[in-house]
Coordinates of C-alpha atoms and ligand atoms in Angstrom, one line a residue:
M1 CA -30.9 20.6 56.8
D2 CA -34.3 21.3 55.8
R3 CA -34.0 19.6 52.6
A4 CA -30.8 16.7 51.2
D5 CA -29.1 16.9 48.1
V6 CA -29.2 13.2 48.5
L7 CA -31.4 10.8 50.9
V8 CA -29.8 7.2 50.9
I9 CA -32.2 4.1 52.0
G10 CA -30.6 1.4 52.9
A11 CA -27.3 0.8 54.5
S12 CA -26.1 -2.1 52.1
P13 CA -23.1 -2.0 50.8
A14 CA -24.6 -0.1 47.9
G15 CA -25.9 2.5 50.5
M16 CA -22.5 2.9 52.6
A17 CA -20.4 3.2 49.6
C18 CA -23.0 5.6 47.7
T19 CA -23.3 7.9 50.8
L20 CA -19.7 8.1 51.2
E21 CA -19.1 9.2 47.8
C22 CA -21.8 11.7 48.1
A23 CA -20.1 12.6 51.4
R24 CA -16.9 12.7 49.3
L25 CA -17.8 15.2 46.9
G26 CA -19.4 17.2 49.0
L27 CA -23.3 17.0 48.7
A28 CA -25.1 17.4 51.8
T29 CA -26.2 13.5 52.9
V30 CA -28.5 11.3 54.9
L31 CA -28.3 7.7 55.3
V32 CA -31.9 6.1 56.8
D33 CA -31.5 2.7 58.0
S34 CA -34.7 0.8 60.0
K35 CA -32.3 -1.7 62.0
R36 CA -30.7 -0.7 65.4
P37 CA -27.4 0.9 65.0
D38 CA -25.8 -2.1 67.1
Y39 CA -26.9 -4.7 64.2
V40 CA -25.8 -8.2 63.6
P41 CA -23.3 -7.8 60.6
S42 CA -25.0 -9.6 57.2
P43 CA -23.8 -13.1 56.9
A44 CA -22.1 -11.7 53.1
N45 CA -18.9 -11.5 54.0
T46 CA -16.8 -13.2 50.8
V47 CA -15.2 -11.0 48.1
F48 CA -12.8 -12.4 45.2
E49 CA -10.0 -9.9 45.0
A50 CA -10.7 -9.3 40.7
M51 CA -14.3 -8.1 42.0
A52 CA -13.3 -6.1 44.9
K53 CA -10.6 -4.8 42.7
K54 CA -13.2 -4.2 40.1
A55 CA -14.8 -2.3 42.5
H56 CA -12.2 0.1 44.0
M57 CA -13.6 -1.4 47.1
P58 CA -10.6 -1.3 50.2
L59 CA -9.4 -5.0 51.5
E60 CA -7.0 -3.4 54.1
P61 CA -5.7 -5.9 56.2
H62 CA -7.5 -5.3 59.2
L63 CA -10.8 -5.5 57.1
V64 CA -10.2 -9.5 56.2
R65 CA -10.5 -12.1 58.4
R66 CA -8.4 -14.7 55.9
W67 CA -7.2 -15.0 52.8
L68 CA -8.2 -17.9 50.4
K69 CA -6.1 -18.9 47.8
G70 CA -9.2 -19.6 44.9
M71 CA -12.3 -21.9 45.0
V72 CA -12.8 -25.2 44.5
I73 CA -16.0 -26.0 42.1
R74 CA -17.3 -29.9 43.0
S75 CA -20.0 -31.3 41.0
P76 CA -22.2 -33.9 42.6
S77 CA -20.1 -36.7 42.2
G78 CA -17.4 -34.8 44.1
R79 CA -15.1 -34.5 41.1
G80 CA -13.4 -31.1 41.3
I81 CA -12.1 -28.1 39.5
R82 CA -9.6 -25.9 41.2
V83 CA -9.9 -21.8 40.2
D84 CA -6.9 -20.4 41.8
A85 CA -8.8 -16.9 42.0
R86 CA -7.5 -15.1 45.5
G87 CA -10.5 -14.2 47.8
C88 CA -11.1 -13.4 51.2
V89 CA -13.5 -13.2 54.0
L90 CA -14.5 -9.6 55.2
H91 CA -14.8 -8.7 58.7
R92 CA -17.8 -7.3 57.7
D93 CA -19.1 -5.3 60.8
R94 CA -15.5 -3.7 60.1
L95 CA -15.8 -3.2 56.7
D96 CA -19.3 -1.2 57.5
A97 CA -17.8 0.3 60.1
H98 CA -14.9 1.6 57.7
Y99 CA -18.0 3.3 55.4
I100 CA -20.3 4.9 57.8
E101 CA -17.5 6.1 59.8
E102 CA -15.6 7.2 56.6
A103 CA -19.1 9.0 55.6
E104 CA -19.9 10.9 58.5
R105 CA -15.8 12.3 59.3
R106 CA -16.8 13.6 55.7
G107 CA -20.2 15.4 57.1
A108 CA -22.9 12.5 56.3
R109 CA -26.0 12.0 58.7
V110 CA -26.8 8.4 59.5
L111 CA -30.0 8.1 61.2
W112 CA -30.4 4.5 62.6
Q113 CA -33.4 2.8 63.1
H114 CA -35.4 5.1 60.8
R115 CA -38.1 3.7 58.2
A116 CA -38.7 4.6 54.7
E117 CA -42.4 3.8 54.9
R118 CA -43.1 5.0 51.1
L119 CA -41.5 7.7 48.8
V120 CA -42.3 11.4 48.2
V121 CA -43.9 12.1 44.8
S122 CA -44.4 15.0 43.1
D123 CA -45.4 16.1 39.5
G124 CA -43.4 12.0 38.9
I125 CA -40.5 13.5 39.9
V126 CA -39.4 11.9 43.6
E127 CA -38.8 14.2 45.8
G128 CA -37.5 12.1 49.7
A129 CA -39.8 9.6 51.1
V130 CA -42.1 9.8 54.8
V131 CA -39.4 7.9 57.5
N132 CA -40.5 7.2 60.6
G133 CA -44.1 9.1 59.8
E134 CA -42.2 12.2 58.9
P135 CA -41.9 13.6 55.2
M136 CA -37.5 13.8 54.8
R137 CA -37.6 15.8 51.0
A138 CA -34.2 15.3 49.3
A139 CA -33.4 16.5 45.7
I140 CA -32.1 12.7 45.0
T141 CA -33.7 9.5 46.6
V142 CA -31.3 6.2 46.4
V143 CA -33.3 2.8 47.0
A144 CA -30.6 0.6 48.4
C145 CA -32.6 -1.0 50.7
G146 CA -32.2 -4.9 49.4
V147 CA -34.4 -7.2 47.7
D148 CA -37.5 -7.6 50.1
C149 CA -38.0 -3.3 49.9
G150 CA -40.5 -2.8 47.5
L151 CA -40.1 0.9 47.5
A152 CA -38.7 0.9 43.9
R153 CA -41.6 -0.2 42.4
L154 CA -44.0 2.3 44.5
A155 CA -42.4 5.0 42.9
G156 CA -43.7 2.8 39.4
I157 CA -40.6 1.1 38.4
S158 CA -39.3 -2.8 38.1
P159 CA -36.0 -2.6 39.3
M160 CA -35.4 -6.7 38.8
R161 CA -35.8 -8.3 35.5
H162 CA -36.0 -11.7 36.6
P163 CA -37.7 -11.4 40.7
H164 CA -38.8 -15.0 41.0
D165 CA -35.4 -16.0 40.0
L166 CA -34.1 -15.0 43.6
A167 CA -31.8 -17.8 45.2
W168 CA -33.2 -18.1 48.8
A169 CA -30.3 -19.1 50.7
L170 CA -29.7 -20.8 54.4
E171 CA -26.1 -20.0 56.0
A172 CA -24.9 -21.9 58.9
H173 CA -21.8 -21.1 61.2
V174 CA -20.4 -24.0 62.3
V175 CA -17.5 -25.5 64.5
G176 CA -16.0 -28.8 64.3
E177 CA -12.3 -30.4 64.3
G178 CA -10.4 -28.9 61.5
V179 CA -13.1 -27.6 59.4
G180 CA -11.6 -24.4 58.9
E181 CA -8.6 -25.5 57.5
P182 CA -8.7 -25.7 54.0
E183 CA -7.6 -22.7 51.9
Y184 CA -9.6 -22.7 49.0
F185 CA -13.8 -21.7 49.0
E186 CA -15.9 -24.9 48.0
Y187 CA -19.2 -24.7 45.5
T188 CA -20.7 -27.6 44.8
V189 CA -23.3 -27.4 42.1
G190 CA -26.3 -29.9 41.3
S191 CA -29.3 -31.3 42.8
V192 CA -27.8 -30.5 46.2
A193 CA -28.6 -26.8 46.0
P194 CA -30.2 -26.4 42.5
G195 CA -30.4 -23.1 40.6
W196 CA -27.3 -21.9 42.3
K197 CA -24.9 -23.4 45.1
A198 CA -23.9 -25.1 48.3
T199 CA -21.1 -23.2 49.8
Y200 CA -18.3 -24.4 52.5
T201 CA -16.4 -21.3 53.1
P202 CA -13.1 -22.4 55.8
L203 CA -12.6 -19.6 58.4
G204 CA -9.3 -20.7 60.0
G205 CA -8.9 -23.3 62.4
D206 CA -12.2 -25.4 63.5
E207 CA -14.7 -22.7 61.7
A208 CA -16.2 -22.7 58.8
T209 CA -19.8 -21.6 57.0
I210 CA -21.8 -23.9 54.6
G211 CA -25.1 -22.6 53.0
V212 CA -27.2 -23.3 50.6
Y213 CA -28.4 -21.2 47.8
V214 CA -31.7 -22.6 46.2
R215 CA -33.3 -21.0 42.9
R216 CA -37.3 -22.2 42.6
H217 CA -38.3 -24.2 45.3
G218 CA -39.8 -21.1 47.5
R219 CA -38.0 -19.6 50.6
D220 CA -38.1 -22.8 53.1
V221 CA -34.7 -24.2 52.3
S222 CA -34.3 -26.1 55.1
A223 CA -33.9 -29.5 53.6
F224 CA -31.6 -28.9 51.0
F225 CA -29.4 -27.5 53.6
E226 CA -30.1 -30.4 55.9
R227 CA -29.0 -32.7 53.3
H228 CA -25.8 -30.6 52.4
L229 CA -25.0 -30.8 56.4
T230 CA -25.1 -34.4 56.7
R231 CA -22.7 -34.6 53.1
F232 CA -20.4 -32.3 54.8
E233 CA -20.5 -34.4 58.2
A234 CA -19.9 -37.5 56.2
E235 CA -17.0 -36.1 54.4
H236 CA -15.6 -33.6 57.3
G237 CA -16.9 -35.0 60.3
P238 CA -19.3 -33.7 62.9
V239 CA -20.1 -30.3 63.6
R240 CA -22.1 -28.1 65.7
V241 CA -24.5 -25.4 64.5
L242 CA -23.5 -21.6 66.4
S243 CA -25.9 -20.0 64.3
V244 CA -27.5 -19.7 60.6
A245 CA -28.3 -16.6 58.8
K246 CA -31.2 -16.6 56.1
G247 CA -32.1 -14.2 52.8
A248 CA -32.4 -13.9 49.3
D249 CA -29.1 -13.8 46.7
P250 CA -30.1 -11.6 43.6
V251 CA -27.9 -13.2 41.5
A252 CA -29.8 -14.6 38.7
T253 CA -32.4 -11.8 38.5
L254 CA -30.5 -9.2 36.2
P255 CA -31.2 -5.6 36.8
H256 CA -34.0 -4.1 35.0
E257 CA -35.2 -0.3 35.4
L258 CA -32.8 1.7 37.7
V259 CA -34.0 5.6 38.1
C260 CA -36.7 7.4 37.4
G261 CA -37.1 11.6 38.2
G262 CA -35.1 12.0 41.0
L263 CA -34.5 8.3 41.8
M264 CA -31.3 5.9 41.5
V265 CA -31.9 2.7 42.4
C266 CA -29.0 -0.3 43.6
G267 CA -27.6 -2.9 45.5
G268 CA -29.8 -6.0 45.6
V269 CA -32.9 -4.1 45.5
C270 CA -32.3 -4.3 41.5
G271 CA -30.4 -7.5 41.4
Q272 CA -27.0 -5.7 41.1
S273 CA -26.0 -9.0 43.5
G274 CA -22.7 -9.2 45.6
I275 CA -20.8 -7.1 48.0
A276 CA -18.3 -5.4 45.6
Y277 CA -20.2 -4.9 42.5
G278 CA -23.2 -3.4 44.7
I279 CA -20.3 -0.8 46.1
R280 CA -19.2 -0.1 42.5
A281 CA -22.6 0.7 41.7
G282 CA -23.6 2.8 44.4
T283 CA -20.2 4.5 43.8
L284 CA -21.4 5.6 40.3
A285 CA -24.7 6.5 41.5
A286 CA -23.1 9.0 43.9
Q287 CA -21.2 10.4 41.0
T288 CA -24.1 10.6 39.0
A289 CA -26.2 12.3 41.8
A290 CA -23.0 14.9 42.0
E291 CA -23.6 15.7 38.0
A292 CA -26.8 16.1 38.3
L293 CA -27.2 18.9 41.0
D294 CA -24.2 20.4 39.2
K295 CA -26.6 20.9 36.3
G296 CA -29.9 21.7 38.4
D297 CA -31.1 18.4 35.9
V298 CA -32.6 15.7 38.0
S299 CA -35.1 14.6 35.7
A300 CA -34.6 10.7 34.1
A301 CA -33.2 11.4 31.6
M302 CA -29.9 13.1 33.2
L303 CA -29.5 10.2 36.0
R304 CA -29.9 7.6 33.1
A305 CA -26.1 8.7 33.0
Y306 CA -25.9 6.1 36.2
V307 CA -27.3 3.1 33.8
R308 CA -24.9 3.7 31.3
R309 CA -21.8 3.9 32.8
W310 CA -22.9 0.7 35.6
R311 CA -23.7 -1.4 32.3
R312 CA -20.4 -0.4 30.8
E313 CA -18.6 -1.8 33.8
L314 CA -20.9 -4.6 34.8
W315 CA -23.5 -5.5 32.9
W316 CA -22.1 -8.0 31.0
E317 CA -20.9 -9.7 34.4
H318 CA -24.5 -10.4 35.6
V319 CA -25.4 -11.5 32.2
V320 CA -22.7 -14.0 31.8
G321 CA -23.7 -14.9 35.6
R322 CA -27.4 -15.6 35.1
L323 CA -27.1 -17.5 31.4
S324 CA -24.0 -19.4 33.2
L325 CA -26.9 -20.2 36.0
E326 CA -29.8 -20.6 33.8
M327 CA -27.7 -23.0 32.2
L328 CA -26.6 -25.3 35.2
R329 CA -30.5 -24.9 36.6
R330 CA -31.4 -26.9 33.4
M331 CA -28.8 -29.5 34.0
R332 CA -29.2 -33.2 35.2
D333 CA -26.4 -34.7 38.0
E334 CA -24.5 -36.9 35.1
E335 CA -24.6 -33.3 33.1
I336 CA -22.9 -31.5 35.4
D337 CA -20.8 -34.5 36.3
A338 CA -19.8 -34.8 32.5
L339 CA -19.1 -30.9 32.4
V340 CA -16.6 -30.9 35.3
A341 CA -14.6 -33.6 34.3
A342 CA -14.2 -32.2 30.6
L343 CA -12.8 -29.3 32.6
E344 CA -10.9 -30.7 35.1
D345 CA -7.4 -29.9 33.2
Y346 CA -8.4 -26.8 31.2
D347 CA -6.2 -24.0 32.6
T348 CA -8.3 -21.7 34.6
S349 CA -6.1 -19.0 35.0
R350 CA -6.8 -18.6 31.2
L351 CA -9.7 -16.9 32.7
R352 CA -9.3 -13.3 32.1
G353 CA -10.5 -10.3 30.6
H354 CA -14.3 -10.0 29.1
P355 CA -16.8 -12.2 30.1
L356 CA -18.3 -13.4 26.8
L357 CA -14.6 -14.3 26.0
K358 CA -14.4 -16.3 29.9
L359 CA -17.4 -18.4 28.8
A360 CA -16.1 -18.7 25.3
G361 CA -12.9 -20.0 26.1
V362 CA -14.2 -22.6 28.3
G363 CA -17.0 -22.9 25.4
M364 CA -13.9 -24.2 22.8
H365 CA -12.5 -26.3 25.9
V366 CA -15.4 -28.5 26.1
V367 CA -16.0 -28.4 22.5
R368 CA -12.5 -30.4 22.1
K369 CA -12.8 -32.5 24.6
S370 CA -16.5 -33.8 23.8
P371 CA -18.7 -32.1 20.5
L372 CA -21.6 -33.8 22.1
L373 CA -21.8 -32.1 25.6
A374 CA -20.3 -29.1 23.9
L375 CA -23.4 -29.1 22.1
T376 CA -26.4 -30.3 24.8
L377 CA -24.9 -26.9 26.8
L378 CA -25.9 -24.9 23.8
R379 CA -28.7 -25.5 23.7
K380 CA -29.1 -25.3 27.4
I381 CA -27.8 -21.4 27.5
S382 CA -29.9 -20.8 25.0
Q383 CA -33.4 -22.0 26.3
G384 CA -31.4 -19.6 29.5
M385 CA -31.4 -16.6 27.3
T386 CA -35.8 -17.0 26.5
Ligands
FAD1 C1 -27.1 -15.7 53.4 C2 -26.1 -15.1 52.6 C3 -24.8 -14.7 51.9 C4 -23.8 -14.1 51.2 N1 -23.6 -14.0 51.0 C5 -22.7 -13.4 50.0 C6 -21.0 -13.4 50.2 O1 -20.6 -13.7 51.4 N2 -20.3 -12.4 49.2 C7 -21.2 -11.8 48.9 O2 -20.9 -10.7 47.5 N3 -22.6 -11.6 48.6 C8 -23.4 -12.6 49.4 N4 -24.6 -12.2 48.9 C9 -25.4 -11.4 48.2 C10 -25.3 -10.3 48.8 O3 -26.2 -11.0 50.1 C11 -26.4 -9.3 49.1 O4 -25.9 -9.2 47.2 C12 -25.7 -7.9 48.8 O5 -24.8 -7.6 49.9 C13 -26.4 -7.2 48.7 O6 -27.1 -6.1 49.6 P1 -28.8 -6.0 49.5 O7 -28.3 -4.5 48.6 O8 -29.7 -6.9 49.1 O9 -29.0 -5.4 50.6 P2 -29.0 -5.8 52.5 O10 -27.3 -6.1 52.4 O11 -29.7 -6.6 52.5 O12 -29.1 -4.2 53.1 C14 -30.3 -3.5 52.7 C15 -30.5 -2.7 54.4 O13 -31.6 -2.1 54.1 C16 -32.3 -1.6 55.1 N5 -33.4 -1.4 55.0 C17 -34.9 -2.4 54.2 N6 -36.1 -2.1 53.9 C18 -35.7 -0.1 54.5 C19 -36.5 0.5 55.2 N7 -38.3 0.6 54.4 N8 -36.4 1.7 54.9 C20 -34.4 2.1 55.6 N9 -33.8 1.0 55.5 C21 -34.2 -0.3 55.1 C22 -31.9 -2.8 55.9 O14 -32.0 -2.7 57.2 C23 -30.5 -3.2 55.7 O15 -29.7 -2.9 56.6 C24 -25.3 -13.4 50.6 C25 -26.8 -13.2 50.8 C26 -27.2 -13.8 51.4 C27 -28.5 -14.2 51.9

């Protein structure tokens, strides 16, 4: 293949989904990734069923390690709100294999240990990338190479609105008697993990993962992890750490510029956080690529169809996510305790529909329970909008 229709950089969830959809639509597609084919799977392995459905993501039985009934959101003092929203822990290696094998079966070329070093730009249009020292030309390039990849910026676009707001994470796979048995994810918010959450994902039997995701305290979040581990062991008994994963979650960064001539960006690199929403964004980028190639027009104006589609489906999920996290980041532990207390009797099955409606529903409940607390929240939310 002298010149591909689409060159996808990065086998992230977004990149793999984009590659599969491009191949399904009959485009000559190449996916390059710098890692080895026998790579350690990403620690990102949980999804909620509703998000997966929205992303048209496969949750076939062989991909799922364990179903959980929902999540418990815990305040710093240990109060909890139970949300019955089914979610699962995936066999991440099998999910990746599903996308890669399907894409290859439909004709895509997947090249491991191929690192894109820079983009090839001619007259303001991206025409591929230099990969392992050699130019690899394509009509459309899709950058999906994760939060730490600077390639999109090299094309002169800034893909994240708030890049300083990455949540740096440390997650451990642990074993301890019965720690895998509970049937709910647990997310603790407040000073235990400022800016986002401390997690507990029971994997079944004696296995679990626990982690912290922290914003605005630097990349080294090990002190927060140690504190979370101490609290966890006090509650659940001693555990042994089998392995540790580190990385960054772009959940609060918000997508910004997603296209320029010949180029689309998707996944964590542009703040499209999470497996499911990355997969959906990658699929939408592929559909736009097919239309653009059909019309012989890869200009930024044409590729903006991807942005419009993505905004229609997912923009408000990201905005409400950021607003909520910014509100939490500004709250003291006592205020979070009061909020969780106010929501303990809230019927979370009403959390349906547009993300803004969900937020408004929760807000109205707090107004009824504690008008003063509602005022505090309103103030913190409005500060988060600036
Ligand atoms: C510890 C941790 C746990 C998480 N758990 C979850 C979870 O359970 N569920 C969830 O939905 N989200 C989770 N997240 C968030 C999630 O990781 C991301 O939002 C999601 O995986 C999106 O991945 P990504 O687009 O950032 O790309 P990544 O998954 O990071 O993939 C990027 C790929 O690009 C490749 N690459 C990078 N640079 C180049 C280059 N120059 N040339 C070629 N290839 C390149 C890399 O090798 C890599 O394969 C977690 C995040 C962290 C840090």
